[in-house]
Structures are given as structure tokens and as C-alpha cells.
Amino acid sequence: MSETTNTNTNTTASATTTEALRERALKLDAADQLADRRELFALDDGVYLDGNSLGALPAHVPARVQDVLTRQWGELRIRSWEESGWWTAPERVGDRIAPLVGAAAGQIVVGDSTSVNVFKAVVAAARIAGEGRDEILVDATTFPTDGYIAASAARLTGHRIVPVAPADVPAALGPRTAVVLLNQVDYRSGRLHDLPGLTAAVHAAGAVAVWDLCHSAGALPVGLDEHGVDLAVGCTYKYLNGGPGSPAYLYVAERHQAAFDSPLPGWNSHADPFGMTPDYAPADGSARGRVGTPDIVSMLTLEAALDAWDGVEVDAVRAKSLALTDFFLECVEAYVPAGRVTSVTPAAHAERGSQVALRCDDAESVMRRLIERGVVGDLRRPDVLRFGFTPLYVGFADAERAARVLAEVLAETAGA
């Protein structure tokens, strides 16, 4: 889809337009079935639109973490590995994430970083694909780390990296393709890629599909099991609100678990981890994706944060996400001076994640001024303003206010 340029011919919106949009925002918030979730989070009077980088803190989490520190660690100490369930946390928390990405229990293990899990997944996928296939296709628009990790995995396994735009993947597939690593949502533009269609194309070519869900999990339905995804990875500190540096997760479809050969076979993934034997024998199931001792404090912080999802349907989250981003784009169109921003986020719902990216001259200065006025988004150099919409705590009044403040900043900087 081509980029959409703001065509508002007025330098400022009329008072009537502003009042009408504010009234609509209030009505939409009043009808929002997820509105009560906002009070579960520690938020100030500003507008927080950076949940696609770091989700807001669920208000109950500090007390839960205090218990981990003072009782579980401080009093029970080593006994907590069994009595507090520390040892089983990677699989238990994985099962909490599973319904949010459309997976049955027993297929997700939590631990390590996204980068480490990408490495595990790509190398294991290449081994699953077998001999005679020597190409790894990687999303040419991917977050840089995925590309770095895939290139390293290719060097280690004797494969060749083939960068390709997601839309061009079907044409690039062939008998030499072993693995395809793709992002479901582009981190710059918010473009949603066709996970079902691309996964089917990869399978038709006899290859293995690995998906990065960092910008989709917790924002939209993923359907890992439904669409036959082979392996997937994702972070938990964005829409899942797990906290800075919270552990990532690895999904291995049940049908691949027996053949999953991790390139990082640590003692935690051993079938008998306390046997301390010199030879490695992998554990069954998702535990095979573990490596070393899990980061328990961060793991249990994430587990507590996931309580905010209890009773929430991902379909309802997706419906609100699309309504929020639609409304924000409408407000930008109404408020922002003509020609000052260009949306690089697709207008079509089928192609949109849960963020809006606006190309803007002097974007760094504009974002700094927005943050000073309480509207927190982020920047992707050189010229993209990113606004992430987390439906659990962002409302329609937030969207209207953010667009209005953006217009004020741009009007003040015109010709500066």
C-alpha cells in the first residue's frame, strides 16, 4: 500500500471539529468493554503511547515482587525452587502466554532474550529442514538483531542468508530453502504481514517457518496452532507488560518437539538436570528449549503482570486496537497542519498492527516536545514518529489528545 499524506487544508482545526472529536472520544470510552482495565496499571495524567517499546507497570506487580524478594528468597531461600514453584516457572508462565498467541499448553517455554531464542529457533529449524537445503530467507525489513542472529546461525550451519521483503517470500522460495524468519508486524511502520498465507507458502516449499511476534503478541490474534507455525519467538516487555528486560519466550510446535535440536543445550534442558552426567540427553516437551538457570525475579514479575490479562479476549483487544488507530488517524487528519506528516502505517485493517507511524520532518525535535507535554511516543531515525496503542490501558480520549498536541507542536515549529 502506498503512503498516505495528510491533506488537511486548514492550518488548525476549527473549534467545532475539536469539540466533536472530543465528544466522540468520550462516547467511545464510555462504550469500551476494556475501559476498566486501565485502572489496573500505574499511569499518570499523560498519554502513554510507547507500550510497543515498554508496557506500563500493572499496579499490583510491586507487591508480588516484594513477596518474591522477602519471603520466597529472603525466608525460604533454596527451598523456593520447589515450594514456590521456581523450577517449573518457565513452562508455567509459557502456558499463561500460550492462549494470547493461539497455542495449546506445553509448547511455549519462557527464558533468555528474544535474540537468544531467535538463535535457538533458526538453528533448530535448519536442522529440522535437513540436508539438501542451504538457504535461510530472512525478512529484509526485520529488526536488526534478527538479521544479525540469522546471519550468525547461517555461518555456523553452512547456510546462505537470503534477505527478502515479506511480500516477496513466495516468489523467493525454492527447493534450497530451509528456513524462513519473518516478523509478523514491522517494527518501524506497524505493517502486519500475512502470517497464515506466508506460513502456508513456506510449508508448500518444504521449508520451516519461524515467526518473531514481538510487535504482535498481546495486540492481535496470532493463531500459532491454527496456522501451523513451526517455531516462534517473542518478547514480553511490550504489549504483555512484563517489565524492562523481562524474559522472552520460545514456541516449538508439538509436532517438532522430538526433533528440536537446540544449539544451546544447557543443563536446564537436560532430561535429568541434577544427574550431572557428562553426556547430554534432552528433556521432553517445551523444556527442551531451556538453557541455564532462569532469571526468577524477572520471570515471576512477568507472571504477576500477566494477571492483567485474566478474562480478556484477544479478539476484543484487536477490535479496540483497530478502532483506536482509526480514530487517531482521523484526528491527525483533522488537526495536523497540511503536509506536515505522512502515515507509513497501512490504512487497511488486514495490514495494520497496533501502532501508527508518521513520517515527519525534524521528528526528533517533535517527539521531544511531545514528551515534554505529556504525550509519550518514540522515534525511529531519521524521521518516523511511532505511537503504540495498548488497548488494555489506552483510551480514545488519549488518542484525541495525542493528535491535538501533535498538531500544536507542528504548528509552533512550522518554518522554525
Tab-separated table of C-alpha atoms in Angstrom, residues 124-397:
chain	number	residue	atom	x	y	z
A	124	ALA	CA	16.995	-25.848	15.206
A	125	ALA	CA	14.777	-25.089	12.200
A	126	ALA	CA	17.711	-25.575	9.831
A	127	ARG	CA	18.379	-28.943	11.429
A	128	ILE	CA	14.704	-29.908	11.137
A	129	ALA	CA	14.711	-28.952	7.453
A	130	GLY	CA	17.516	-31.445	6.854
A	131	GLU	CA	20.220	-31.824	4.263
A	132	GLY	CA	19.996	-30.520	0.729
A	133	ARG	CA	18.533	-27.179	1.758
A	134	ASP	CA	21.116	-24.468	2.269
A	135	GLU	CA	19.226	-21.156	2.253
A	136	ILE	CA	17.782	-19.166	5.123
A	137	LEU	CA	15.382	-16.464	3.983
A	138	VAL	CA	15.230	-13.539	6.375
A	139	ASP	CA	12.913	-10.552	6.439
A	140	ALA	CA	14.918	-7.751	4.790
A	141	THR	CA	12.988	-5.172	6.836
A	142	THR	CA	13.481	-7.002	10.122
A	143	PHE	CA	14.595	-5.562	13.433
A	144	PRO	CA	18.405	-5.553	13.071
A	145	THR	CA	19.116	-8.142	15.764
A	146	ASP	CA	17.074	-10.800	13.959
A	147	GLY	CA	19.179	-10.235	10.872
A	148	TYR	CA	22.435	-10.358	12.829
A	149	ILE	CA	21.432	-13.567	14.602
A	150	ALA	CA	20.192	-15.232	11.413
A	151	ALA	CA	23.456	-14.400	9.641
A	152	SER	CA	25.451	-15.913	12.503
A	153	ALA	CA	23.255	-19.007	12.502
A	154	ALA	CA	23.792	-19.347	8.756
A	155	ARG	CA	27.572	-19.171	9.146
A	156	LEU	CA	27.523	-21.803	11.867
A	157	THR	CA	25.292	-24.202	9.947
A	158	GLY	CA	26.772	-23.715	6.479
A	159	HIS	CA	23.698	-21.981	5.082
A	160	ARG	CA	23.380	-18.901	2.923
A	161	ILE	CA	21.345	-15.880	4.014
A	162	VAL	CA	18.847	-14.502	1.505
A	163	PRO	CA	17.307	-11.157	2.560
A	164	VAL	CA	13.821	-10.736	1.106
A	165	ALA	CA	10.845	-8.466	1.684
A	166	PRO	CA	7.948	-10.409	3.264
A	167	ALA	CA	5.686	-9.790	0.275
A	168	ASP	CA	8.324	-11.353	-1.981
A	169	VAL	CA	8.800	-14.514	0.070
A	170	PRO	CA	6.522	-16.776	-2.041
A	171	ALA	CA	8.498	-15.972	-5.186
A	172	ALA	CA	11.829	-16.474	-3.402
A	173	LEU	CA	11.006	-19.919	-2.024
A	174	GLY	CA	12.506	-22.964	-3.671
A	175	PRO	CA	13.980	-26.432	-3.139
A	176	ARG	CA	17.038	-24.911	-1.450
A	177	THR	CA	15.019	-23.017	1.170
A	178	ALA	CA	15.467	-24.449	4.656
A	179	VAL	CA	14.132	-21.749	6.964
A	180	VAL	CA	12.187	-18.505	6.649
A	181	LEU	CA	12.452	-15.991	9.512
A	182	LEU	CA	9.814	-13.264	9.478
A	183	ASN	CA	8.327	-10.588	11.742
A	184	GLN	CA	4.559	-10.615	11.999
A	185	VAL	CA	4.486	-6.820	12.470
A	186	ASP	CA	7.106	-4.430	11.110
A	187	TYR	CA	8.640	-2.505	13.987
A	188	ARG	CA	9.027	0.754	12.035
A	189	SER	CA	5.783	1.064	10.120
A	190	GLY	CA	3.388	-1.156	12.056
A	191	ARG	CA	2.596	-3.152	8.900
A	192	LEU	CA	1.005	-6.523	9.669
A	193	HIS	CA	2.284	-9.320	7.460
A	194	ASP	CA	0.230	-12.303	6.324
A	195	LEU	CA	1.249	-15.000	8.811
A	196	PRO	CA	-1.290	-17.603	7.630
A	197	GLY	CA	-0.569	-17.140	3.916
A	198	LEU	CA	3.196	-16.917	4.229
A	199	THR	CA	3.371	-19.906	6.570
A	200	ALA	CA	1.369	-21.955	4.071
A	201	ALA	CA	3.691	-20.881	1.257
A	202	VAL	CA	6.757	-21.841	3.295
A	203	HIS	CA	5.298	-25.258	4.024
A	204	ALA	CA	4.353	-25.790	0.385
A	205	ALA	CA	8.032	-25.309	-0.450
A	206	GLY	CA	9.055	-27.865	2.170
A	207	ALA	CA	10.691	-25.312	4.456
A	208	VAL	CA	10.294	-24.372	8.136
A	209	ALA	CA	8.629	-21.121	9.248
A	210	VAL	CA	9.960	-19.114	12.209
A	211	TRP	CA	7.998	-16.034	13.286
A	212	ASP	CA	9.020	-13.115	15.507
A	213	LEU	CA	5.960	-11.964	17.463
A	214	CYS	CA	7.496	-9.076	19.411
A	215	HIS	CA	5.095	-6.485	17.970
A	216	SER	CA	2.007	-8.677	17.728
A	217	ALA	CA	1.643	-10.798	20.875
A	218	GLY	CA	-0.840	-9.057	23.158
A	219	ALA	CA	-2.039	-6.729	20.409
A	220	LEU	CA	-3.786	-9.047	17.956
A	221	PRO	CA	-4.721	-12.704	17.400
A	222	VAL	CA	-1.743	-14.744	16.202
A	223	GLY	CA	-3.088	-18.281	15.822
A	224	LEU	CA	0.165	-20.240	16.039
A	225	ASP	CA	-1.537	-23.637	16.217
A	226	GLU	CA	-4.372	-22.754	13.852
A	227	HIS	CA	-1.995	-21.647	11.111
A	228	GLY	CA	0.576	-24.407	11.564
A	229	VAL	CA	3.517	-22.221	12.576
A	230	ASP	CA	6.616	-24.319	13.252
A	231	LEU	CA	8.570	-22.136	15.673
A	232	ALA	CA	8.087	-18.644	17.048
A	233	VAL	CA	9.769	-16.239	19.449
A	234	GLY	CA	8.738	-13.060	21.158
A	235	CYS	CA	9.469	-10.591	23.917
A	236	THR	CA	7.229	-9.913	26.903
A	237	TYR	CA	8.015	-6.314	27.830
A	238	LYS	CA	5.889	-4.642	25.146
A	239	TYR	CA	2.171	-5.423	24.955
A	240	LEU	CA	2.483	-8.146	27.619
A	241	ASN	CA	3.768	-5.583	30.157
A	242	GLY	CA	6.358	-7.878	31.740
A	243	GLY	CA	8.819	-5.123	32.667
A	244	PRO	CA	12.154	-3.924	31.290
A	245	GLY	CA	14.257	-6.844	30.100
A	246	SER	CA	11.628	-9.401	31.076
A	247	PRO	CA	12.375	-12.861	29.661
A	248	ALA	CA	11.366	-13.767	26.144
A	249	TYR	CA	9.674	-16.981	25.027
A	250	LEU	CA	10.136	-19.764	22.502
A	251	TYR	CA	7.287	-21.674	20.845
A	252	VAL	CA	8.015	-25.105	19.404
A	253	ALA	CA	5.026	-26.798	17.799
A	254	GLU	CA	4.328	-30.135	19.449
A	255	ARG	CA	4.965	-31.990	16.201
A	256	HIS	CA	8.550	-30.681	16.138
A	257	GLN	CA	9.481	-31.096	19.788
A	258	ALA	CA	11.043	-34.536	19.464
A	259	ALA	CA	13.250	-33.294	16.606
A	260	PHE	CA	14.069	-29.909	18.188
A	261	ASP	CA	17.861	-29.936	18.467
A	262	SER	CA	18.864	-26.828	20.403
A	263	PRO	CA	22.231	-25.274	19.617
A	264	LEU	CA	22.423	-24.255	23.297
A	265	PRO	CA	21.910	-27.483	25.250
A	266	GLY	CA	22.270	-26.253	28.805
A	267	TRP	CA	21.833	-28.219	31.993
A	268	ASN	CA	18.312	-26.850	32.474
A	269	SER	CA	17.145	-28.586	29.304
A	270	HIS	CA	18.653	-31.957	30.256
A	271	ALA	CA	16.297	-34.878	30.807
A	272	ASP	CA	17.964	-35.365	34.211
A	273	PRO	CA	19.361	-31.936	35.090
A	274	PHE	CA	20.543	-32.947	38.540
A	275	GLY	CA	22.182	-36.121	37.334
A	276	MET	CA	25.171	-34.003	36.265
A	277	THR	CA	26.160	-36.550	33.634
A	278	PRO	CA	28.793	-35.666	31.001
A	279	ASP	CA	26.548	-36.685	28.100
A	280	TYR	CA	23.575	-34.588	27.073
A	281	ALA	CA	20.095	-36.092	26.840
A	282	PRO	CA	17.360	-33.555	26.008
A	283	ALA	CA	14.244	-33.207	28.086
A	284	ASP	CA	10.836	-33.897	26.612
A	285	GLY	CA	8.459	-31.179	25.510
A	286	SER	CA	8.960	-27.450	25.703
A	287	ALA	CA	11.591	-27.826	28.458
A	288	ARG	CA	13.962	-28.751	25.644
A	289	GLY	CA	14.135	-25.029	24.863
A	290	ARG	CA	15.583	-24.140	28.272
A	291	VAL	CA	19.297	-23.400	28.665
A	292	GLY	CA	20.649	-22.220	32.024
A	293	THR	CA	19.229	-21.146	35.367
A	294	PRO	CA	16.189	-18.927	34.701
A	295	ASP	CA	16.011	-15.315	35.874
A	296	ILE	CA	13.475	-15.955	38.602
A	297	VAL	CA	12.820	-12.382	39.739
A	298	SER	CA	12.059	-11.201	36.196
A	299	MET	CA	10.187	-14.424	35.424
A	300	LEU	CA	7.851	-14.026	38.386
A	301	THR	CA	7.423	-10.314	37.689
A	302	LEU	CA	6.159	-11.305	34.252
A	303	GLU	CA	3.909	-13.973	35.727
A	304	ALA	CA	2.308	-11.400	38.005
A	305	ALA	CA	1.922	-8.911	35.156
A	306	LEU	CA	0.027	-11.470	33.089
A	307	ASP	CA	-2.785	-11.329	35.657
A	308	ALA	CA	-3.915	-8.156	33.888
A	309	TRP	CA	-4.967	-10.430	31.018
A	310	ASP	CA	-7.292	-12.613	33.073
A	311	GLY	CA	-10.709	-12.662	31.435
A	312	VAL	CA	-9.574	-10.696	28.368
A	313	GLU	CA	-10.329	-11.994	24.876
A	314	VAL	CA	-7.649	-11.244	22.294
A	315	ASP	CA	-10.349	-10.599	19.693
A	316	ALA	CA	-11.688	-7.756	21.862
A	317	VAL	CA	-8.176	-6.344	22.124
A	318	ARG	CA	-7.799	-6.437	18.359
A	319	ALA	CA	-11.155	-4.732	17.777
A	320	LYS	CA	-10.234	-1.903	20.143
A	321	SER	CA	-6.742	-1.598	18.670
A	322	LEU	CA	-8.138	-1.056	15.189
A	323	ALA	CA	-10.755	1.382	16.456
A	324	LEU	CA	-8.108	3.347	18.379
A	325	THR	CA	-5.691	3.589	15.479
A	326	ASP	CA	-8.521	4.504	13.085
A	327	PHE	CA	-9.652	7.264	15.425
A	328	PHE	CA	-6.122	8.574	15.971
A	329	LEU	CA	-5.519	8.765	12.215
A	330	GLU	CA	-8.837	10.572	11.800
A	331	CYS	CA	-7.851	13.090	14.487
A	332	VAL	CA	-4.424	13.582	12.893
A	333	GLU	CA	-6.146	14.264	9.581
A	334	ALA	CA	-8.431	16.801	11.220
A	335	TYR	CA	-5.878	18.560	13.419
A	336	VAL	CA	-2.411	18.442	11.892
A	337	PRO	CA	-1.329	21.272	9.550
A	338	ALA	CA	-1.428	20.247	5.924
A	339	GLY	CA	1.585	18.383	4.558
A	340	ARG	CA	3.392	18.062	7.881
A	341	VAL	CA	3.093	14.300	8.371
A	342	THR	CA	2.778	11.213	6.207
A	343	SER	CA	1.391	7.957	7.565
A	344	VAL	CA	3.552	4.959	6.759
A	345	THR	CA	1.148	2.644	8.571
A	346	PRO	CA	-1.265	0.828	6.263
A	347	ALA	CA	-4.856	2.047	6.292
A	348	ALA	CA	-6.220	-1.451	5.627
A	349	HIS	CA	-7.044	-3.296	8.841
A	350	ALA	CA	-5.685	-6.567	7.478
A	351	GLU	CA	-2.277	-4.919	7.101
A	352	ARG	CA	-2.083	-2.935	10.355
A	353	GLY	CA	-0.631	-3.888	13.728
A	354	SER	CA	-1.274	-1.792	16.836
A	355	GLN	CA	0.867	1.247	16.160
A	356	VAL	CA	0.786	4.300	13.929
A	357	ALA	CA	3.996	5.533	12.351
A	358	LEU	CA	4.104	9.059	10.942
A	359	ARG	CA	6.935	10.332	8.786
A	360	CYS	CA	7.761	13.870	9.840
A	361	ASP	CA	10.500	16.426	9.225
A	362	ASP	CA	12.541	17.166	12.345
A	363	ALA	CA	10.992	14.131	14.001
A	364	GLU	CA	13.476	14.044	16.865
A	365	SER	CA	12.637	17.584	17.963
A	366	VAL	CA	8.923	16.981	17.531
A	367	MET	CA	8.954	13.867	19.685
A	368	ARG	CA	10.973	15.631	22.362
A	369	ARG	CA	8.363	18.418	22.501
A	370	LEU	CA	5.519	15.890	22.622
A	371	ILE	CA	7.094	14.126	25.578
A	372	GLU	CA	7.582	17.456	27.354
A	373	ARG	CA	3.802	17.968	27.024
A	374	GLY	CA	2.932	14.553	28.380
A	375	VAL	CA	2.417	12.630	25.128
A	376	VAL	CA	4.968	9.829	25.130
A	377	GLY	CA	5.704	8.050	21.876
A	378	ASP	CA	9.067	7.215	20.397
A	379	LEU	CA	11.294	7.827	17.408
A	380	ARG	CA	12.804	5.706	14.681
A	381	ARG	CA	15.534	7.653	12.968
A	382	PRO	CA	15.721	9.516	10.823
A	383	ASP	CA	12.134	10.737	10.501
A	384	VAL	CA	9.494	8.395	11.919
A	385	LEU	CA	7.297	9.162	14.930
A	386	ARG	CA	5.895	5.951	16.431
A	387	PHE	CA	2.755	5.784	18.543
A	388	GLY	CA	1.914	2.424	20.099
A	389	PHE	CA	-1.667	1.757	21.152
A	390	THR	CA	-2.011	-0.744	24.007
A	391	PRO	CA	-5.746	-1.457	24.251
A	392	LEU	CA	-5.629	-2.544	27.892
A	393	TYR	CA	-4.848	0.977	29.062
A	394	VAL	CA	-5.028	3.443	26.158
A	395	GLY	CA	-8.380	5.112	25.523
A	396	PHE	CA	-9.979	7.175	22.785
A	397	ALA	CA	-9.569	10.427	24.719
